[in-house]
Amino acid sequence: MNARSEPARAEPPQTGRGTPARPPLVRELLLVAGLFLVYKFGRQLATGHTADAFRNARRVWDGERALRLPDEGSVQSLLLHCDALVQSANTYYAAVHFPATVAFLVWLYLRRPAHYVWARRVLAAVTGAALVLHLLFPLAPPRMLAAAGMVDTARVYGPSVYGPPATDELSNQFAAMPSLHFGWALMVAVGLVVATRSRLRWLWLLHPLLTLLVIVGTANHYWLDVAAATALLGLALAVLRPPHRRRCALPQRRAQPRRRAAAGPELVGAAR
């Protein structure tokens, strides 16, 4: 009796081979939609600080030169050699950011529910912290700063997602630091590297690398905007740890020797 009942206690019932249940779809749609709305419209709270935004831009530009960081213009000069290349960069900036993040969350929701919850929490934390910084430190992008001497590639070559700053009511163009374009792209890559096991999964890091070149080359962000986004994401990842997919398989492996040990005495008794 004791030998038979002990393995039953060692194997708690599991559903779906230990796979975590997906969160309710309607709730997640509302949460993710809320995250995007906060990103899109929450930044408008920082409008009306034009003078501060340009003062901060000059400080950031001078600070980068004091740190001997590469001139953002050197990246843009590579794009300006070819109209098709600069237009492709503008298209990437305008069209890839949101769809790539949505596709990332949808795939995790369908294939890796536990990683989906973790990634959604990290993105929400980074976005919330970024909006606070946008309020505290309004910053004009380098395309608006005369001292940078850079071209507004989206306005000159197209396509552009921004209108004139004075009349653009859909976005706050003085919210350059931190760069959520880069922060979200880096989280997409990190999330896919953590959640998958393919040897080629590290190629996902090309997405934030390409995003980095695009946002700097199109004069939408400074190097320090990227550094701030990376720091925020690093802090969020340190606090919100990813799930371990192998955790559910361990109890099954440990229970097998017990099952054999319990079967041993029963066979001896049967032989008698």
C-alpha positions as semicolon CSV with decimal commas, in nm:
position;residue;x (nm);y (nm);z (nm)
1;M;0,000;0,000;0,000
2;N;0,269;0,248;0,096
3;A;0,481;0,168;-0,210
4;R;0,187;0,222;-0,442
5;S;0,059;0,545;-0,288
6;E;0,394;0,724;-0,270
7;P;0,443;0,766;-0,648
8;A;0,091;0,903;-0,678
9;R;0,177;1,179;-0,432
10;A;0,504;1,248;-0,617
11;E;0,322;1,318;-0,947
12;P;0,080;1,609;-0,917
13;P;-0,173;1,619;-1,198
14;Q;-0,063;1,833;-1,496
15;T;-0,254;1,962;-1,792
16;G;-0,109;2,004;-2,139
17;R;0,223;1,835;-2,042
18;G;0,311;2,116;-1,804
19;T;0,245;2,397;-2,050
20;P;0,119;2,714;-1,875
21;A;-0,233;2,818;-1,965
22;R;-0,270;3,120;-2,190
23;P;-0,407;3,435;-2,026
24;P;-0,764;3,527;-2,127
25;L;-0,753;3,664;-2,481
26;V;-0,995;3,956;-2,431
27;R;-0,808;4,078;-2,125
28;E;-0,476;4,059;-2,305
29;L;-0,610;4,245;-2,607
30;L;-0,726;4,524;-2,378
31;L;-0,394;4,533;-2,193
32;V;-0,183;4,540;-2,509
33;A;-0,412;4,797;-2,674
34;G;-0,380;5,008;-2,360
35;L;-0,001;4,979;-2,378
36;F;0,003;5,105;-2,736
37;L;-0,240;5,387;-2,660
38;V;-0,030;5,500;-2,366
39;Y;0,275;5,499;-2,592
40;K;0,099;5,684;-2,872
41;F;-0,105;5,942;-2,685
42;G;0,053;5,962;-2,341
43;R;0,356;6,143;-2,481
44;Q;0,134;6,437;-2,572
45;L;0,137;6,531;-2,203
46;A;0,487;6,664;-2,263
47;T;0,387;6,904;-2,539
48;G;0,429;7,275;-2,486
49;H;0,790;7,251;-2,366
50;T;0,958;7,355;-2,689
51;A;1,219;7,584;-2,532
52;D;1,322;7,319;-2,278
53;A;1,336;7,055;-2,551
54;F;1,585;7,258;-2,758
55;R;1,795;7,350;-2,455
56;N;1,817;6,985;-2,361
57;A;1,902;6,892;-2,719
58;R;2,198;7,129;-2,714
59;R;2,313;6,979;-2,382
60;V;2,287;6,626;-2,516
61;W;2,473;6,716;-2,834
62;D;2,753;6,893;-2,643
63;G;2,764;6,608;-2,392
64;E;2,813;6,350;-2,667
65;R;3,097;6,552;-2,815
66;A;3,258;6,580;-2,469
67;L;3,232;6,202;-2,439
68;R;3,388;6,171;-2,785
69;L;3,096;5,969;-2,918
70;P;3,075;5,930;-3,297
71;D;2,892;6,205;-3,480
72;E;2,539;6,091;-3,575
73;G;2,597;6,264;-3,907
74;S;2,854;6,001;-4,003
75;V;2,579;5,737;-4,002
76;Q;2,344;5,958;-4,199
77;S;2,608;6,027;-4,462
78;L;2,609;5,655;-4,546
79;L;2,235;5,664;-4,614
80;L;2,250;5,981;-4,821
81;H;2,468;5,815;-5,085
82;C;2,158;5,650;-5,231
83;D;1,799;5,777;-5,245
84;A;1,660;5,422;-5,236
85;L;1,863;5,345;-4,923
86;V;1,747;5,650;-4,732
87;Q;1,386;5,590;-4,838
88;S;1,417;5,230;-4,717
89;A;1,545;5,357;-4,381
90;N;1,251;5,597;-4,354
91;T;1,010;5,314;-4,438
92;Y;1,168;5,088;-4,178
93;Y;1,133;5,362;-3,916
94;A;0,770;5,425;-4,006
95;A;0,640;5,074;-4,078
96;V;0,834;4,812;-3,881
97;H;0,827;4,938;-3,521
98;F;0,465;4,862;-3,424
99;P;0,398;4,557;-3,650
100;A;0,716;4,380;-3,535
101;T;0,625;4,428;-3,170
102;V;0,268;4,312;-3,225
103;A;0,385;4,004;-3,418
104;F;0,631;3,927;-3,137
105;L;0,358;3,940;-2,870
106;V;0,112;3,738;-3,079
107;W;0,367;3,463;-3,141
108;L;0,459;3,444;-2,774
109;Y;0,093;3,434;-2,674
110;L;0,026;3,139;-2,907
111;R;0,350;2,944;-2,861
112;R;0,508;3,057;-2,531
113;P;0,235;3,180;-2,292
114;A;0,463;3,213;-1,991
115;H;0,719;3,413;-2,192
116;Y;0,436;3,625;-2,330
117;V;0,333;3,738;-1,981
118;W;0,696;3,814;-1,896
119;A;0,756;4,011;-2,220
120;R;0,435;4,208;-2,185
121;R;0,529;4,310;-1,831
122;V;0,877;4,416;-1,939
123;L;0,744;4,623;-2,229
124;A;0,487;4,789;-2,003
125;A;0,752;4,873;-1,743
126;V;0,993;5,018;-1,999
127;T;0,718;5,219;-2,169
128;G;0,590;5,360;-1,841
129;A;0,937;5,463;-1,728
130;A;1,009;5,617;-2,068
131;L;0,696;5,831;-2,053
132;V;0,806;5,967;-1,716
133;L;1,142;6,063;-1,867
134;H;0,966;6,225;-2,162
135;L;0,781;6,446;-1,915
136;L;1,086;6,528;-1,705
137;F;1,332;6,571;-1,991
138;P;1,170;6,690;-2,317
139;L;1,421;6,658;-2,598
140;A;1,421;6,774;-2,958
141;P;1,561;6,515;-3,202
142;P;1,880;6,591;-3,397
143;R;1,681;6,658;-3,717
144;M;1,548;6,972;-3,543
145;L;1,880;7,085;-3,395
146;A;2,065;7,330;-3,620
147;A;2,397;7,257;-3,448
148;A;2,375;6,893;-3,556
149;G;2,363;6,989;-3,924
150;M;2,159;6,681;-4,012
151;V;1,891;6,632;-4,276
152;D;1,532;6,547;-4,186
153;T;1,534;6,251;-4,421
154;A;1,167;6,167;-4,376
155;R;1,058;6,517;-4,477
156;V;1,300;6,542;-4,770
157;Y;1,287;6,190;-4,912
158;G;0,975;6,037;-4,752
159;P;0,784;5,861;-4,623
160;S;0,727;6,057;-4,304
161;V;0,514;5,976;-3,999
162;Y;0,539;6,326;-3,855
163;G;0,381;6,653;-3,955
164;P;0,508;6,999;-3,864
165;P;0,578;7,000;-3,486
166;A;0,349;7,297;-3,427
167;T;0,047;7,124;-3,583
168;D;0,119;6,753;-3,517
169;E;-0,152;6,646;-3,272
170;L;-0,089;6,270;-3,290
171;S;0,260;6,253;-3,143
172;N;0,503;6,442;-2,927
173;Q;0,813;6,502;-3,135
174;F;1,005;6,630;-2,833
175;A;1,024;6,288;-2,670
176;A;1,352;6,160;-2,812
177;M;1,499;6,026;-2,487
178;P;1,480;5,736;-2,432
179;S;1,424;5,582;-2,773
180;L;1,134;5,340;-2,745
181;H;1,196;5,247;-3,107
182;F;1,522;5,092;-2,995
183;G;1,401;4,974;-2,655
184;W;1,112;4,776;-2,802
185;A;1,328;4,636;-3,083
186;L;1,588;4,517;-2,834
187;M;1,319;4,353;-2,620
188;V;1,181;4,172;-2,926
189;A;1,526;4,028;-2,992
190;V;1,594;3,940;-2,628
191;G;1,251;3,780;-2,592
192;L;1,294;3,561;-2,899
193;V;1,646;3,458;-2,799
194;V;1,522;3,356;-2,453
195;A;1,203;3,184;-2,568
196;T;1,348;2,979;-2,855
197;R;1,619;2,716;-2,883
198;S;1,731;2,743;-3,246
199;R;2,103;2,789;-3,309
200;L;2,011;3,078;-3,538
201;R;1,808;3,262;-3,274
202;W;2,090;3,510;-3,213
203;L;2,023;3,653;-3,558
204;W;1,723;3,827;-3,403
205;L;1,975;4,077;-3,263
206;L;2,001;4,213;-3,617
207;H;1,660;4,377;-3,563
208;P;1,775;4,618;-3,287
209;L;2,105;4,670;-3,468
210;L;1,925;4,773;-3,787
211;T;1,683;4,984;-3,582
212;L;1,980;5,160;-3,421
213;L;2,128;5,253;-3,759
214;V;1,789;5,367;-3,886
215;I;1,689;5,590;-3,594
216;V;2,031;5,755;-3,585
217;G;2,074;5,779;-3,962
218;T;1,732;5,939;-4,009
219;A;1,821;6,197;-3,741
220;N;1,539;6,093;-3,511
221;H;1,757;5,998;-3,212
222;Y;2,092;6,059;-3,047
223;W;2,331;5,789;-2,927
224;L;2,240;5,878;-2,568
225;D;1,872;5,810;-2,644
226;V;1,973;5,454;-2,727
227;A;2,188;5,427;-2,415
228;A;1,896;5,544;-2,197
229;A;1,659;5,291;-2,355
230;T;1,912;5,010;-2,306
231;A;1,957;5,104;-1,940
232;L;1,580;5,106;-1,880
233;L;1,540;4,767;-2,046
234;G;1,832;4,624;-1,851
235;L;1,677;4,740;-1,524
236;A;1,338;4,593;-1,619
237;L;1,497;4,261;-1,714
238;A;1,688;4,250;-1,386
239;V;1,364;4,291;-1,189
240;L;1,131;4,085;-1,412
241;R;1,305;3,752;-1,470
242;P;1,205;3,524;-1,760
243;P;1,039;3,187;-1,689
244;H;1,231;2,860;-1,708
245;R;1,070;2,625;-1,956
246;R;1,236;2,308;-1,821
247;R;1,097;2,345;-1,472
248;C;0,787;2,136;-1,546
249;A;0,985;1,838;-1,678
250;L;1,191;1,779;-1,362
251;P;0,921;1,620;-1,143
252;Q;0,849;1,362;-1,413
253;R;1,215;1,257;-1,436
254;R;1,250;1,226;-1,061
255;A;0,933;1,025;-1,031
256;Q;1,048;0,750;-1,270
257;P;1,307;0,588;-1,035
258;R;1,049;0,584;-0,757
259;R;0,805;0,412;-0,988
260;R;1,060;0,139;-1,065
261;A;1,152;0,102;-0,698
262;A;0,786;0,058;-0,611
263;A;0,740;-0,200;-0,883
264;G;1,036;-0,410;-0,757
265;P;0,892;-0,540;-0,429
266;E;0,560;-0,606;-0,599
267;L;0,724;-0,840;-0,855
268;V;0,912;-1,029;-0,585
269;G;0,593;-1,084;-0,393
270;A;0,424;-1,212;-0,708
271;A;0,704;-1,465;-0,769
272;R;0,644;-1,624;-0,434
